[in-house]
Amino acid sequence: MHIKVHIDAQGRRGVGGSSGRTEYGRVMAALEQRIADPDDLKVGDKIPSTQGLMDQYGASSTAVRRAVKELVAKGLLEGIAGKGVFVTSKPENLGEEDEAPWSRLDQRLAAMEDRVEELDKADREQLQELRKELRAVRRSVGALHTHLIELYGRLGQPFPDELLAAGVSASDESDDVRRAAGA
């Protein structure tokens, strides 16, 4: 495989003919292309050392290290201390323009937002169910108060004010309850 190395007017070395790319971007693109090439680097293969890549691509050590770091982040390479850097997978989108790093984050964010929406909907539904249960409990408590008032009325005794204040409002009481309580 032949790699085209060029030197620009300021004396900077570059790989390939793509202008507008950073030095590490050109090294990364070239390495990614080699990983994608079925006749070149395969999964499990060790890539050349930093010095070897510097010599091969005419790039600085900083550019080479950053390119390798980016490819590790993409999941294409893995560094093993004391052993080297190895190919771990092939690029998924061969030939497509590399997505901006934030596009994957945008996808994850959209998925998280969808999940929050689902949970929020589930919470709203659960809240509605709890409100229904609360209304049912209030009706039951109201019915119990009604029975207590009726019992006190049958016994000819006034319903205790503290019990009346504890849970039976005038709007909850039926006409019969009000008569039994002496209201």
mmCIF file of C-alpha atoms in Angstrom:
data_model
loop_
_atom_site.group_PDB
_atom_site.id
_atom_site.type_symbol
_atom_site.label_atom_id
_atom_site.label_comp_id
_atom_site.label_asym_id
_atom_site.label_seq_id
_atom_site.Cartn_x
_atom_site.Cartn_y
_atom_site.Cartn_z
ATOM 1 C CA MET A 1 0.000 0.000 0.000
ATOM 2 C CA HIS A 2 1.332 3.424 -0.958
ATOM 3 C CA ILE A 3 0.614 6.463 1.164
ATOM 4 C CA LYS A 4 0.872 9.916 -0.360
ATOM 5 C CA VAL A 5 2.800 12.299 1.920
ATOM 6 C CA HIS A 6 2.897 15.996 1.090
ATOM 7 C CA ILE A 7 4.560 19.049 2.564
ATOM 8 C CA ASP A 8 2.622 22.314 2.429
ATOM 9 C CA ALA A 9 4.028 25.840 1.898
ATOM 10 C CA GLN A 10 4.721 26.220 5.630
ATOM 11 C CA GLY A 11 6.752 22.984 5.686
ATOM 12 C CA ARG A 12 4.076 20.932 7.473
ATOM 13 C CA ARG A 13 3.865 17.283 6.588
ATOM 14 C CA GLY A 14 0.530 15.736 5.647
ATOM 15 C CA VAL A 15 -0.896 12.419 4.541
ATOM 16 C CA GLY A 16 -3.088 11.930 1.499
ATOM 17 C CA GLY A 17 -4.453 14.680 -0.647
ATOM 18 C CA SER A 18 -7.360 15.801 1.528
ATOM 19 C CA SER A 19 -6.968 19.430 2.255
ATOM 20 C CA GLY A 20 -8.951 20.873 5.118
ATOM 21 C CA ARG A 21 -8.279 17.922 7.422
ATOM 22 C CA THR A 22 -6.041 18.177 10.435
ATOM 23 C CA GLU A 23 -2.847 16.195 10.528
ATOM 24 C CA TYR A 24 -4.276 13.724 13.035
ATOM 25 C CA GLY A 25 -7.496 13.565 10.967
ATOM 26 C CA ARG A 26 -5.531 12.527 7.894
ATOM 27 C CA VAL A 27 -3.591 9.899 9.869
ATOM 28 C CA MET A 28 -6.817 8.644 11.425
ATOM 29 C CA ALA A 29 -8.547 8.442 8.020
ATOM 30 C CA ALA A 30 -5.585 6.563 6.538
ATOM 31 C CA LEU A 31 -5.476 4.103 9.467
ATOM 32 C CA GLU A 32 -9.229 3.625 9.328
ATOM 33 C CA GLN A 33 -8.993 2.913 5.606
ATOM 34 C CA ARG A 34 -6.267 0.324 6.262
ATOM 35 C CA ILE A 35 -8.449 -1.301 8.938
ATOM 36 C CA ALA A 36 -11.406 -1.321 6.534
ATOM 37 C CA ASP A 37 -9.333 -2.817 3.709
ATOM 38 C CA PRO A 38 -9.879 -6.603 3.789
ATOM 39 C CA ASP A 39 -6.363 -7.159 2.405
ATOM 40 C CA ASP A 40 -4.591 -4.999 4.986
ATOM 41 C CA LEU A 41 -5.109 -4.842 8.768
ATOM 42 C CA LYS A 42 -7.431 -7.495 10.181
ATOM 43 C CA VAL A 43 -9.107 -7.866 13.578
ATOM 44 C CA GLY A 44 -6.411 -8.986 16.025
ATOM 45 C CA ASP A 45 -3.520 -7.512 14.026
ATOM 46 C CA LYS A 46 -1.059 -5.255 15.813
ATOM 47 C CA ILE A 47 -0.646 -1.834 14.223
ATOM 48 C CA PRO A 48 2.822 -0.293 13.837
ATOM 49 C CA SER A 49 4.374 1.574 16.769
ATOM 50 C CA THR A 50 3.993 5.336 17.135
ATOM 51 C CA GLN A 51 7.422 5.801 15.559
ATOM 52 C CA GLY A 52 6.517 3.438 12.735
ATOM 53 C CA LEU A 53 3.285 5.342 12.048
ATOM 54 C CA MET A 54 5.161 8.662 12.211
ATOM 55 C CA ASP A 55 7.630 7.418 9.603
ATOM 56 C CA GLN A 56 4.930 5.814 7.458
ATOM 57 C CA TYR A 57 2.586 8.826 7.409
ATOM 58 C CA GLY A 58 5.105 11.642 7.857
ATOM 59 C CA ALA A 59 3.204 12.886 10.884
ATOM 60 C CA SER A 60 4.118 14.135 14.323
ATOM 61 C CA SER A 61 3.944 11.870 17.364
ATOM 62 C CA THR A 62 1.130 14.046 18.733
ATOM 63 C CA ALA A 63 -0.938 13.565 15.564
ATOM 64 C CA VAL A 64 -0.310 9.813 15.541
ATOM 65 C CA ARG A 65 -1.188 9.395 19.213
ATOM 66 C CA ARG A 66 -4.360 11.455 18.820
ATOM 67 C CA ALA A 67 -5.415 9.490 15.725
ATOM 68 C CA VAL A 68 -4.883 6.206 17.585
ATOM 69 C CA LYS A 69 -6.757 7.581 20.610
ATOM 70 C CA GLU A 70 -9.723 8.538 18.379
ATOM 71 C CA LEU A 71 -9.780 5.093 16.778
ATOM 72 C CA VAL A 72 -9.680 3.505 20.243
ATOM 73 C CA ALA A 73 -12.651 5.695 21.199
ATOM 74 C CA LYS A 74 -14.470 4.521 18.052
ATOM 75 C CA GLY A 75 -13.866 0.920 19.111
ATOM 76 C CA LEU A 76 -11.642 0.044 16.144
ATOM 77 C CA LEU A 77 -8.413 -0.261 18.136
ATOM 78 C CA GLU A 78 -7.447 -1.330 21.631
ATOM 79 C CA GLY A 79 -4.217 -0.570 23.422
ATOM 80 C CA ILE A 80 -2.733 -3.231 25.681
ATOM 81 C CA ALA A 81 -0.041 -1.944 28.029
ATOM 82 C CA GLY A 82 3.369 -3.380 27.189
ATOM 83 C CA LYS A 83 2.017 -5.222 24.129
ATOM 84 C CA GLY A 84 0.909 -2.594 21.616
ATOM 85 C CA VAL A 85 -2.239 -1.465 19.869
ATOM 86 C CA PHE A 86 -4.470 -4.002 18.144
ATOM 87 C CA VAL A 87 -7.369 -3.891 15.665
ATOM 88 C CA THR A 88 -10.574 -4.868 17.498
ATOM 89 C CA SER A 89 -13.221 -4.321 14.800
ATOM 90 C CA LYS A 90 -13.833 -3.108 11.263
ATOM 91 C CA PRO A 91 -15.458 0.264 10.531
ATOM 92 C CA GLU A 92 -19.241 0.025 10.112
ATOM 93 C CA ASN A 93 -19.750 2.841 7.632
ATOM 94 C CA LEU A 94 -17.011 2.227 5.067
ATOM 95 C CA GLY A 95 -16.933 4.948 2.479
ATOM 96 C CA GLU A 96 -19.339 7.268 4.311
ATOM 97 C CA GLU A 97 -18.145 10.570 5.666
ATOM 98 C CA ASP A 98 -17.214 10.187 9.312
ATOM 99 C CA GLU A 99 -19.949 11.536 11.560
ATOM 100 C CA ALA A 100 -19.164 14.388 13.866
ATOM 101 C CA PRO A 101 -18.295 13.070 17.334
ATOM 102 C CA TRP A 102 -21.402 14.668 18.812
ATOM 103 C CA SER A 103 -23.796 12.926 16.397
ATOM 104 C CA ARG A 104 -23.496 9.663 18.342
ATOM 105 C CA LEU A 105 -24.086 11.660 21.505
ATOM 106 C CA ASP A 106 -27.120 13.262 19.858
ATOM 107 C CA GLN A 107 -28.463 9.795 19.077
ATOM 108 C CA ARG A 108 -27.921 8.664 22.650
ATOM 109 C CA LEU A 109 -29.503 11.869 23.948
ATOM 110 C CA ALA A 110 -32.551 11.346 21.701
ATOM 111 C CA ALA A 111 -32.879 7.772 22.971
ATOM 112 C CA MET A 112 -32.642 9.002 26.574
ATOM 113 C CA GLU A 113 -35.240 11.694 25.901
ATOM 114 C CA ASP A 114 -37.562 9.044 24.434
ATOM 115 C CA ARG A 115 -37.064 6.921 27.534
ATOM 116 C CA VAL A 116 -37.775 9.886 29.829
ATOM 117 C CA GLU A 117 -40.941 10.541 27.822
ATOM 118 C CA GLU A 118 -41.990 6.901 28.267
ATOM 119 C CA LEU A 119 -41.292 7.046 31.988
ATOM 120 C CA ASP A 120 -43.083 10.373 32.276
ATOM 121 C CA LYS A 121 -46.113 8.910 30.500
ATOM 122 C CA ALA A 122 -45.983 5.878 32.787
ATOM 123 C CA ASP A 123 -45.697 8.207 35.794
ATOM 124 C CA ARG A 124 -48.704 10.217 34.594
ATOM 125 C CA GLU A 125 -50.718 7.029 34.160
ATOM 126 C CA GLN A 126 -49.612 5.816 37.575
ATOM 127 C CA LEU A 127 -50.514 9.200 39.068
ATOM 128 C CA GLN A 128 -53.984 8.963 37.538
ATOM 129 C CA GLU A 129 -54.408 5.507 39.056
ATOM 130 C CA LEU A 130 -53.287 6.803 42.454
ATOM 131 C CA ARG A 131 -55.745 9.679 42.207
ATOM 132 C CA LYS A 132 -58.552 7.201 41.445
ATOM 133 C CA GLU A 133 -57.527 5.123 44.456
ATOM 134 C CA LEU A 134 -57.403 8.259 46.619
ATOM 135 C CA ARG A 135 -60.917 9.240 45.525
ATOM 136 C CA ALA A 136 -62.113 5.715 46.356
ATOM 137 C CA VAL A 137 -60.472 5.904 49.809
ATOM 138 C CA ARG A 138 -62.036 9.325 50.405
ATOM 139 C CA ARG A 139 -65.442 7.914 49.479
ATOM 140 C CA SER A 140 -64.888 5.010 51.871
ATOM 141 C CA VAL A 141 -63.829 7.340 54.680
ATOM 142 C CA GLY A 142 -66.836 9.529 53.952
ATOM 143 C CA ALA A 143 -69.107 6.484 54.092
ATOM 144 C CA LEU A 144 -67.578 5.458 57.433
ATOM 145 C CA HIS A 145 -68.139 8.959 58.828
ATOM 146 C CA THR A 146 -71.722 8.832 57.571
ATOM 147 C CA HIS A 147 -72.296 5.530 59.382
ATOM 148 C CA LEU A 148 -70.737 6.889 62.564
ATOM 149 C CA ILE A 149 -72.961 9.973 62.461
ATOM 150 C CA GLU A 150 -75.990 7.789 61.861
ATOM 151 C CA LEU A 151 -75.034 5.522 64.778
ATOM 152 C CA TYR A 152 -74.578 8.498 67.107
ATOM 153 C CA GLY A 153 -77.951 9.829 65.889
ATOM 154 C CA ARG A 154 -79.707 6.510 66.622
ATOM 155 C CA LEU A 155 -78.215 6.490 70.078
ATOM 156 C CA GLY A 156 -79.489 10.010 70.603
ATOM 157 C CA GLN A 157 -76.060 11.408 71.248
ATOM 158 C CA PRO A 158 -74.428 14.328 69.444
ATOM 159 C CA PHE A 159 -71.593 13.476 67.138
ATOM 160 C CA PRO A 160 -68.277 14.621 68.692
ATOM 161 C CA ASP A 161 -67.038 17.876 67.174
ATOM 162 C CA GLU A 162 -63.434 16.645 66.965
ATOM 163 C CA LEU A 163 -64.522 13.676 64.811
ATOM 164 C CA LEU A 164 -66.655 15.908 62.655
ATOM 165 C CA ALA A 165 -63.750 18.286 62.116
ATOM 166 C CA ALA A 166 -61.404 15.369 61.371
ATOM 167 C CA GLY A 167 -62.921 14.362 58.116
ATOM 168 C CA VAL A 168 -66.528 15.155 57.316
ATOM 169 C CA SER A 169 -67.049 18.453 55.558
ATOM 170 C CA ALA A 170 -70.435 19.891 54.792
ATOM 171 C CA SER A 171 -69.935 19.097 51.094
ATOM 172 C CA ASP A 172 -69.319 15.409 51.874
ATOM 173 C CA GLU A 173 -72.421 14.978 53.966
ATOM 174 C CA SER A 174 -75.757 13.924 52.563
ATOM 175 C CA ASP A 175 -79.018 15.462 53.791
ATOM 176 C CA ASP A 176 -79.570 12.437 56.044
ATOM 177 C CA VAL A 177 -76.136 12.820 57.585
ATOM 178 C CA ARG A 178 -76.731 16.534 58.287
ATOM 179 C CA ARG A 179 -80.092 15.766 59.960
ATOM 180 C CA ALA A 180 -78.544 12.978 62.063
ATOM 181 C CA ALA A 181 -75.716 15.271 63.168
ATOM 182 C CA GLY A 182 -78.153 18.011 64.039
ATOM 183 C CA ALA A 183 -76.819 20.399 61.440
#
